[in-house]
CSV table of C-alpha atoms and ligand atoms in Angstrom, one decimal:
chain,number,residue,atom,x,y,z
A,1,MET,CA,-21.9,59.2,9.2
A,2,ILE,CA,-19.6,57.7,8.3
A,3,PRO,CA,-17.9,57.1,12.2
A,4,TYR,CA,-13.9,57.7,12.2
A,5,GLY,CA,-13.5,53.9,14.0
A,6,ARG,CA,-15.9,51.5,14.0
A,7,GLN,CA,-16.0,47.4,15.3
A,8,SER,CA,-15.5,45.0,13.1
A,9,VAL,CA,-17.6,41.6,14.8
A,10,ASP,CA,-18.3,38.5,12.7
A,11,GLU,CA,-20.5,35.4,13.0
A,12,ALA,CA,-17.4,33.7,14.9
A,13,ASP,CA,-17.4,35.9,17.2
A,14,ILE,CA,-20.9,36.1,17.8
A,15,GLU,CA,-20.4,32.2,17.8
A,16,ALA,CA,-18.2,32.3,20.9
A,17,VAL,CA,-19.7,34.8,23.1
A,18,VAL,CA,-23.0,32.6,22.4
A,19,GLN,CA,-21.0,29.5,23.9
A,20,VAL,CA,-19.8,31.3,26.6
A,21,LEU,CA,-23.2,32.0,27.2
A,22,ARG,CA,-24.3,28.3,27.5
A,23,SER,CA,-21.6,27.8,29.2
A,24,ASP,CA,-21.1,27.2,33.0
A,25,TRP,CA,-18.7,29.8,33.4
A,26,LEU,CA,-20.1,33.6,32.6
A,27,THR,CA,-17.2,35.2,34.8
A,28,GLN,CA,-13.5,33.5,36.4
A,29,GLY,CA,-13.9,30.9,34.1
A,30,PRO,CA,-11.5,28.9,31.7
A,31,ALA,CA,-11.5,32.2,29.2
A,32,ILE,CA,-10.1,34.4,30.9
A,33,GLU,CA,-7.1,32.7,30.8
A,34,ARG,CA,-7.7,31.4,27.2
A,35,PHE,CA,-7.3,34.7,26.1
A,36,GLU,CA,-4.2,35.8,28.2
A,37,ALA,CA,-2.3,32.9,26.8
A,38,ALA,CA,-3.7,34.2,23.3
A,39,MET,CA,-2.0,37.6,23.8
A,40,ALA,CA,1.2,36.5,25.5
A,41,THR,CA,2.0,34.4,22.7
A,42,ARG,CA,0.6,37.3,19.8
A,43,CYS,CA,3.7,39.6,22.2
A,44,ALA,CA,6.0,37.1,23.1
A,45,THR,CA,6.1,38.0,26.8
A,46,ASP,CA,5.1,35.8,29.6
A,47,HIS,CA,1.9,36.9,31.6
A,48,GLY,CA,-1.1,39.2,30.4
A,49,VAL,CA,-3.3,39.9,33.1
A,50,MET,CA,-6.8,40.8,31.7
A,51,VAL,CA,-8.9,43.0,33.7
A,52,CYS,CA,-12.6,46.0,32.8
A,53,ASN,CA,-10.9,47.9,31.1
A,54,ALA,CA,-7.8,49.6,30.1
A,55,THR,CA,-7.9,52.9,33.1
A,56,ALA,CA,-8.3,49.4,35.1
A,57,ALA,CA,-5.0,48.3,34.2
A,58,LEU,CA,-3.3,51.8,33.4
A,59,HIS,CA,-4.4,51.8,37.3
A,60,ILE,CA,-3.4,48.4,38.8
A,61,ALA,CA,0.5,48.9,36.4
A,62,CYS,CA,0.8,52.2,38.4
A,63,LEU,CA,0.2,50.2,41.9
A,64,ALA,CA,2.3,47.9,40.9
A,65,ALA,CA,5.1,49.8,40.0
A,66,GLY,CA,4.9,51.6,43.4
A,67,LEU,CA,3.2,54.8,43.0
A,68,GLY,CA,2.0,56.3,45.1
A,69,PRO,CA,1.5,59.3,47.5
A,70,GLY,CA,5.1,62.0,47.6
A,71,ASP,CA,5.8,60.3,44.2
A,72,TRP,CA,5.3,61.8,40.4
A,73,LEU,CA,4.3,60.4,36.9
A,74,TRP,CA,4.8,61.9,33.7
A,75,THR,CA,3.5,61.2,30.9
A,76,SER,CA,2.3,63.0,27.5
A,77,PRO,CA,-0.4,65.8,27.1
A,78,ASN,CA,-1.6,64.2,23.7
A,79,THR,CA,-3.2,61.3,25.3
A,80,PHE,CA,-6.1,60.3,26.3
A,81,LEU,CA,-7.3,61.7,29.9
A,82,ALA,CA,-6.7,57.9,31.8
A,83,SER,CA,-3.3,57.9,30.5
A,84,ALA,CA,-2.3,60.7,33.3
A,85,ASN,CA,-5.5,59.9,35.8
A,86,CYS,CA,-3.7,56.6,36.5
A,87,GLY,CA,-1.7,58.9,38.7
A,88,LEU,CA,-4.0,60.7,40.6
A,89,TYR,CA,-5.8,57.2,41.7
A,90,CYS,CA,-2.5,56.3,43.2
A,91,GLY,CA,-2.4,59.6,45.1
A,92,ALA,CA,0.9,60.4,42.9
A,93,ARG,CA,1.2,63.8,41.3
A,94,VAL,CA,1.3,64.3,37.4
A,95,ASP,CA,3.5,65.9,35.2
A,96,PHE,CA,3.5,66.1,31.9
A,97,VAL,CA,6.7,65.9,28.8
A,98,ASP,CA,6.2,67.7,25.2
A,99,ILE,CA,5.4,65.8,22.2
A,100,ASP,CA,7.6,65.5,19.1
A,101,PRO,CA,6.5,67.6,16.4
A,102,LEU,CA,6.5,64.9,13.5
A,103,THR,CA,5.9,61.7,15.6
A,104,TRP,CA,2.9,63.8,17.9
A,105,ASN,CA,4.2,61.2,20.6
A,106,LEU,CA,6.1,62.3,24.0
A,107,SER,CA,9.9,63.3,22.4
A,108,ALA,CA,12.8,61.6,24.4
A,109,GLU,CA,14.7,64.3,24.1
A,110,ALA,CA,12.3,66.3,25.9
A,111,LEU,CA,11.8,63.8,28.3
A,112,ALA,CA,15.7,63.4,29.1
A,113,LEU,CA,15.9,67.3,29.4
A,114,LYS,CA,13.0,67.4,31.6
A,115,LEU,CA,15.2,64.5,33.7
A,116,GLU,CA,17.8,66.0,34.2
A,117,ILE,CA,16.5,69.1,35.7
A,118,ALA,CA,14.7,67.0,37.7
A,119,GLU,CA,17.5,65.3,39.4
A,120,ARG,CA,18.8,68.3,40.4
A,121,GLU,CA,15.7,69.5,41.9
A,122,GLY,CA,15.3,65.7,43.9
A,123,ARG,CA,11.6,65.6,42.1
A,124,LEU,CA,12.4,62.6,39.6
A,125,PRO,CA,9.6,60.1,38.2
A,126,LYS,CA,9.2,56.6,39.8
A,127,VAL,CA,6.9,56.1,36.5
A,128,VAL,CA,6.6,56.9,33.3
A,129,VAL,CA,3.6,56.5,30.8
A,130,ALA,CA,5.0,56.3,27.0
A,131,VAL,CA,1.8,56.6,25.1
A,132,ALA,CA,2.4,54.6,21.5
A,133,PHE,CA,-0.1,57.9,19.9
A,134,ALA,CA,-2.0,56.9,16.7
A,135,GLY,CA,-0.8,53.0,17.2
A,136,GLN,CA,3.3,54.0,16.5
A,137,SER,CA,5.6,53.4,19.3
A,138,CYS,CA,7.3,56.0,20.8
A,139,ASP,CA,11.0,56.4,20.7
A,140,MET,CA,11.2,52.9,23.3
A,141,ALA,CA,15.0,52.2,23.1
A,142,ALA,CA,15.9,55.9,24.0
A,143,ILE,CA,13.4,55.8,26.9
A,144,ALA,CA,14.4,52.7,28.1
A,145,ARG,CA,18.2,54.1,28.7
A,146,LEU,CA,16.7,56.5,30.4
A,147,ALA,CA,14.3,54.8,32.6
A,148,GLU,CA,17.5,52.7,33.6
A,149,ARG,CA,19.7,55.6,34.1
A,150,TYR,CA,17.1,58.0,36.5
A,151,GLY,CA,15.3,54.4,37.9
A,152,PHE,CA,11.8,54.8,36.8
A,153,THR,CA,9.0,51.9,36.0
A,154,LEU,CA,8.8,52.3,32.5
A,155,ILE,CA,4.8,52.0,31.3
A,156,GLU,CA,3.6,51.7,27.8
A,157,ASP,CA,0.2,52.7,27.0
A,158,ALA,CA,-0.5,50.8,23.4
A,159,SER,CA,-3.7,51.1,24.1
A,160,HIS,CA,-4.1,52.1,20.6
A,161,ALA,CA,-0.9,49.4,19.3
A,162,VAL,CA,-2.2,46.5,20.0
A,163,GLY,CA,-0.1,44.2,17.2
A,164,ALA,CA,2.6,46.9,16.6
A,165,GLN,CA,6.7,46.4,16.5
A,166,TYR,CA,8.7,48.4,17.6
A,167,GLY,CA,12.3,47.2,17.7
A,168,GLY,CA,11.7,44.3,15.6
A,169,GLN,CA,9.2,43.1,18.6
A,170,PRO,CA,6.2,43.5,19.3
A,171,VAL,CA,4.8,45.6,21.7
A,172,GLY,CA,3.6,44.3,25.1
A,173,SER,CA,7.2,42.1,24.4
A,174,GLY,CA,8.4,43.7,27.4
A,175,GLU,CA,12.0,44.4,25.6
A,176,PHE,CA,11.4,48.2,26.2
A,177,ALA,CA,8.4,48.5,28.6
A,178,ASP,CA,8.0,47.2,32.2
A,179,MET,CA,4.7,47.1,31.5
A,180,THR,CA,2.4,47.3,28.1
A,181,VAL,CA,-1.1,48.4,28.4
A,182,PHE,CA,-3.8,47.4,26.0
A,183,SER,CA,-7.8,48.9,25.3
A,184,PHE,CA,-10.2,46.7,24.1
A,185,HIS,CA,-12.8,49.3,23.4
A,186,PRO,CA,-14.4,49.1,20.1
A,187,VAL,CA,-13.0,52.0,18.6
A,188,LYS,CA,-9.0,50.4,19.1
A,189,ILE,CA,-8.0,47.4,17.0
A,190,ILE,CA,-9.5,44.5,18.5
A,191,THR,CA,-12.8,44.6,20.8
A,192,THR,CA,-13.8,42.9,24.0
A,193,ALA,CA,-16.2,45.4,24.3
A,194,GLU,CA,-15.1,46.9,27.4
A,195,GLY,CA,-11.7,45.4,27.9
A,196,GLY,CA,-7.7,45.8,28.7
A,197,ILE,CA,-4.6,43.8,29.6
A,198,VAL,CA,-1.2,44.4,31.3
A,199,MET,CA,1.7,42.3,29.4
A,200,THR,CA,4.8,41.7,31.4
A,201,ARG,CA,7.5,39.3,31.2
A,202,HIS,CA,8.0,40.2,35.6
A,203,THR,CA,6.4,37.6,37.0
A,204,GLU,CA,5.9,39.5,40.5
A,205,LEU,CA,4.5,42.0,39.0
A,206,ALA,CA,2.1,39.6,37.1
A,207,GLU,CA,1.0,38.1,40.3
A,208,ARG,CA,0.7,42.0,42.3
A,209,LEU,CA,-1.8,42.1,39.0
A,210,ARG,CA,-3.8,39.3,39.8
A,211,ARG,CA,-4.0,40.4,42.7
A,212,LEU,CA,-5.1,43.9,43.0
A,213,ARG,CA,-7.4,42.8,40.0
A,214,SER,CA,-9.8,40.8,42.9
A,215,HIS,CA,-9.7,42.9,46.2
A,216,GLY,CA,-6.4,42.5,47.0
A,217,MET,CA,-6.8,38.5,48.3
A,218,THR,CA,-4.7,35.9,47.8
A,219,ARG,CA,-5.8,32.2,48.5
A,220,ASP,CA,-1.8,31.1,48.5
A,221,PRO,CA,-0.8,29.6,52.3
A,222,ALA,CA,2.4,31.0,51.6
A,223,MET,CA,1.5,34.6,51.4
A,224,MET,CA,-0.7,34.7,54.4
A,225,SER,CA,-0.1,36.5,58.3
A,226,GLU,CA,-1.4,33.1,59.9
A,227,PRO,CA,-2.6,29.7,59.2
A,228,SER,CA,-5.5,28.8,56.7
A,229,HIS,CA,-8.3,28.3,58.7
A,230,GLY,CA,-9.6,25.9,56.3
A,231,PRO,CA,-9.9,25.2,52.5
A,232,TRP,CA,-12.5,27.8,52.5
A,233,TYR,CA,-10.0,30.2,53.6
A,234,TYR,CA,-8.5,33.4,51.5
A,235,GLN,CA,-6.9,36.9,52.7
A,236,GLN,CA,-6.7,39.6,51.8
A,237,VAL,CA,-3.2,41.0,52.1
A,238,GLU,CA,-3.5,44.6,50.5
A,239,LEU,CA,-6.2,46.5,48.8
A,240,GLY,CA,-7.4,45.6,45.9
A,241,PHE,CA,-10.6,46.0,43.3
A,242,ASN,CA,-13.3,44.1,41.3
A,243,TYR,CA,-11.1,45.4,38.3
A,244,ARG,CA,-12.3,41.8,36.5
A,245,ALA,CA,-13.4,40.8,33.3
A,246,THR,CA,-16.0,38.5,32.1
A,247,ASP,CA,-15.9,35.3,30.3
A,248,ILE,CA,-17.4,37.1,27.5
A,249,GLN,CA,-15.2,39.2,27.4
A,250,ALA,CA,-12.1,37.2,27.1
A,251,ALA,CA,-13.9,34.7,24.2
A,252,LEU,CA,-14.8,38.0,22.2
A,253,GLY,CA,-10.6,38.6,22.4
A,254,VAL,CA,-9.7,35.5,21.1
A,255,SER,CA,-12.0,35.7,18.6
A,256,GLN,CA,-10.7,38.8,17.8
A,257,LEU,CA,-7.4,38.3,18.4
A,258,ALA,CA,-7.9,35.4,15.6
A,259,ARG,CA,-8.8,38.1,13.1
A,260,LEU,CA,-5.5,40.4,14.3
A,261,ASP,CA,-3.5,40.2,11.1
A,262,GLY,CA,-6.4,41.2,8.7
A,263,PHE,CA,-7.5,44.1,10.8
A,264,LEU,CA,-3.8,45.3,10.7
A,265,ALA,CA,-3.7,44.4,7.2
A,266,ARG,CA,-6.8,46.6,5.9
A,267,ARG,CA,-5.4,49.2,8.3
A,268,ARG,CA,-2.3,49.4,6.7
A,269,ALA,CA,-4.0,49.7,3.3
A,270,LEU,CA,-6.0,52.7,3.8
A,271,ALA,CA,-3.3,54.7,5.3
A,272,ASP,CA,-1.1,53.8,2.9
A,273,ALA,CA,-4.0,54.7,0.2
A,274,TYR,CA,-4.7,57.6,2.5
A,275,ASP,CA,-0.7,58.7,2.1
A,276,GLN,CA,-0.7,58.5,-1.5
A,277,ALA,CA,-4.4,60.3,-2.1
A,278,LEU,CA,-3.1,63.0,0.3
A,279,THR,CA,0.1,64.1,-1.0
A,280,GLY,CA,0.1,67.4,-2.4
A,281,LEU,CA,-2.5,68.7,-0.5
A,282,GLY,CA,-0.2,71.0,1.9
A,283,LEU,CA,-1.1,69.2,5.2
A,284,GLN,CA,1.4,67.0,7.4
A,285,LEU,CA,1.1,63.4,7.0
A,286,PRO,CA,1.9,60.9,10.0
A,287,ALA,CA,5.7,60.3,9.7
A,288,ARG,CA,6.2,56.7,9.3
A,289,GLN,CA,9.6,56.1,11.2
A,290,ALA,CA,11.8,52.6,10.4
A,291,SER,CA,11.9,51.0,13.5
A,292,ALA,CA,8.3,51.8,14.5
A,293,GLU,CA,5.2,49.6,12.3
A,294,SER,CA,1.9,51.4,13.8
A,295,ALA,CA,-1.3,49.5,14.3
A,296,TRP,CA,-2.8,52.8,12.2
A,297,HIS,CA,-5.7,52.9,15.2
A,298,LEU,CA,-5.6,56.8,13.8
A,299,TYR,CA,-4.8,58.8,10.7
A,300,VAL,CA,-4.8,62.2,11.9
A,301,VAL,CA,-3.4,64.7,9.6
A,302,ARG,CA,-2.6,68.1,10.6
A,303,ILE,CA,-3.9,71.5,8.7
A,304,ALA,CA,-1.4,74.5,8.8
A,305,GLU,CA,-4.9,76.3,9.1
A,306,ARG,CA,-8.3,76.6,8.8
A,307,ARG,CA,-8.5,72.9,10.8
A,308,ASP,CA,-11.7,74.1,12.7
A,309,GLU,CA,-13.7,75.1,8.9
A,310,VAL,CA,-12.3,71.5,8.1
A,311,PHE,CA,-13.7,69.8,10.3
A,312,ALA,CA,-17.1,71.6,10.2
A,313,ALA,CA,-17.3,71.2,6.5
A,314,LEU,CA,-16.4,67.4,6.7
A,315,ARG,CA,-19.3,67.0,9.5
A,316,ALA,CA,-21.7,68.4,7.3
A,317,ALA,CA,-20.3,66.4,4.3
A,318,GLY,CA,-21.1,63.3,6.5
A,319,VAL,CA,-17.4,62.6,7.0
A,320,GLY,CA,-17.2,62.0,11.2
A,321,VAL,CA,-13.7,63.3,11.2
A,322,ASN,CA,-12.5,63.4,15.2
A,323,VAL,CA,-9.5,65.7,17.2
A,324,HIS,CA,-7.3,63.6,19.4
A,325,TYR,CA,-6.1,64.6,21.4
A,326,ILE,CA,-7.3,67.6,23.6
A,327,PRO,CA,-4.1,68.0,25.2
A,328,VAL,CA,-4.5,66.7,29.1
A,329,HIS,CA,-2.8,69.7,30.7
A,330,LEU,CA,-5.3,72.5,29.3
A,331,GLN,CA,-8.9,70.1,30.5
A,332,PRO,CA,-9.8,72.3,34.0
A,333,PHE,CA,-9.5,69.3,36.1
A,334,TYR,CA,-5.4,69.7,35.0
A,335,ARG,CA,-5.7,73.5,35.1
A,336,GLN,CA,-6.7,73.4,39.0
A,337,MET,CA,-3.6,72.3,39.7
A,338,GLY,CA,-1.7,75.1,38.2
A,339,PHE,CA,-1.3,74.1,34.2
A,340,GLY,CA,-1.9,76.5,31.7
A,341,PRO,CA,-1.4,77.2,28.1
A,342,GLY,CA,1.9,77.5,26.8
A,343,ASP,CA,3.3,74.6,29.2
A,344,PHE,CA,3.7,72.2,26.4
A,345,PRO,CA,3.7,74.3,23.2
A,346,GLU,CA,4.7,71.5,20.5
A,347,ALA,CA,1.0,69.7,22.0
A,348,GLU,CA,-0.6,72.5,21.9
A,349,ALA,CA,0.5,73.5,18.0
A,350,TYR,CA,0.1,70.5,16.9
A,351,TYR,CA,-3.8,70.2,18.9
A,352,ALA,CA,-4.9,73.7,16.8
A,353,GLN,CA,-4.0,71.6,14.0
A,354,ALA,CA,-5.2,68.4,14.0
A,355,LEU,CA,-7.7,66.5,12.1
A,356,SER,CA,-8.2,62.4,12.6
A,357,LEU,CA,-9.5,61.2,9.4
A,358,PRO,CA,-12.1,57.9,9.0
A,359,LEU,CA,-10.1,54.8,9.4
A,360,TYR,CA,-11.2,51.1,9.8
A,361,PRO,CA,-11.2,47.9,9.2
A,362,GLY,CA,-14.8,48.0,7.0
A,363,LEU,CA,-14.5,51.6,5.9
A,364,THR,CA,-15.0,50.8,1.7
A,365,GLU,CA,-12.7,51.9,-0.8
A,366,ALA,CA,-15.6,53.9,-2.3
A,367,GLU,CA,-15.6,55.6,1.2
A,368,GLN,CA,-12.4,56.5,1.6
A,369,HIS,CA,-12.8,58.3,-2.2
A,370,TYR,CA,-15.7,60.3,-0.8
A,371,ILE,CA,-13.3,61.4,2.6
A,372,VAL,CA,-10.6,62.2,0.7
A,373,ASN,CA,-12.6,64.1,-2.0
A,374,ALA,CA,-14.8,65.7,0.4
A,375,LEU,CA,-11.2,67.3,2.5
A,376,SER,CA,-9.6,68.0,-1.1
A,377,ASP,CA,-12.7,70.7,-1.5
A,378,ALA,CA,-12.9,71.7,2.3
A,379,LEU,CA,-8.7,72.8,1.5
A,380,ALA,CA,-10.0,74.3,-2.0
B,401,LIG,C1,-8.7,54.2,25.0
B,401,LIG,C2,-7.4,54.9,25.7
B,401,LIG,C3,-7.2,54.4,27.2
B,401,LIG,C4,-8.8,53.8,28.2
B,401,LIG,O1,-9.0,52.9,28.1
B,401,LIG,P1,-10.3,52.0,28.1
B,401,LIG,O2,-9.9,50.4,28.0
B,401,LIG,O3,-11.9,53.0,27.6
B,401,LIG,O4,-10.1,52.2,29.4
B,401,LIG,C5,-6.3,54.6,28.0
B,401,LIG,N1,-5.3,54.8,26.9
B,401,LIG,C6,-4.9,55.6,26.1
B,401,LIG,C7,-4.2,56.4,24.8
B,401,LIG,C8,-6.4,55.1,25.2
B,401,LIG,O5,-6.9,55.7,23.9
């Protein structure tokens, strides 16, 4: 079976991990800061706070934004569960904004309309999580203008978009979002096995994120409510977590980051080849946008009819196609909150037709030919 995604780990990656295992620091050591600094340089921003996974990163980003009970978080229904669950972790309520039928990203127009209504009703969101679906940013310039006007914190869930560009800037630069979250799960663009990071330009947010990552404790006397008891002293100033990543993960991250441009070029070449080979088959292919350069985490096509049959035929032919995503509001857990079919019709229509084709740096041209042939056979 050809999988839909797969990590690429080479000898240099393995050597980087082994070096940490031979060193004094398995966690809370120098590799974390090295990786955070390398990511900040790559994103042309000031701070990176690495944590154990992107779900934890979204959670502490929401907390740092001040999200709590009584507040609303809005996100796209076309995303992985974590983009919405992070609001619930904070005791906030979650709502969704329907997607654009071409980019399959949260629609800036739908967001503008929903904000107008929410303002009249006095229930504006405190946080909007804009998901860079498949590796391509939303219309972040428009969404950032709405953030300015309505006063919400804008978090970009760029779990799919390490190395992507938007508006001539690296995703994560902080030009358009207050905080940007990346995931380093093995199916994503670069991997640390498990891992995530929050990027931000804001020093105060970065300090808060570091504290939330590690139990809410500080060793900074300026933050303490009473004099230090001595050199051993730390104080808990808020409720935090143990969301730390290890130096093993961070060292793998540094090594993978050095390979990022190669991964991106390979993914882009494979996406271009899919575009060419699939033109004329009656499929809706991924929309390219002049303002955004995708990291091509996913290559999704929309099939007008018989998607389930095509899916089954491809799986039977050994092609590990997948479907991204089941609209989050249709999950039974979210239906208990009152959501149901018909709430976000574009996301639901998309879900009925979407098919993710295999895409990862190690996918060979021969495998891609095989996939394209199997798909055209299934469509015939
Ligand atoms: C993978 C993913 C996450 C969660 O990432 P983890 O690192 O596995 O916690 C969050 N949001 C989106 C859009 C993702 O694809």
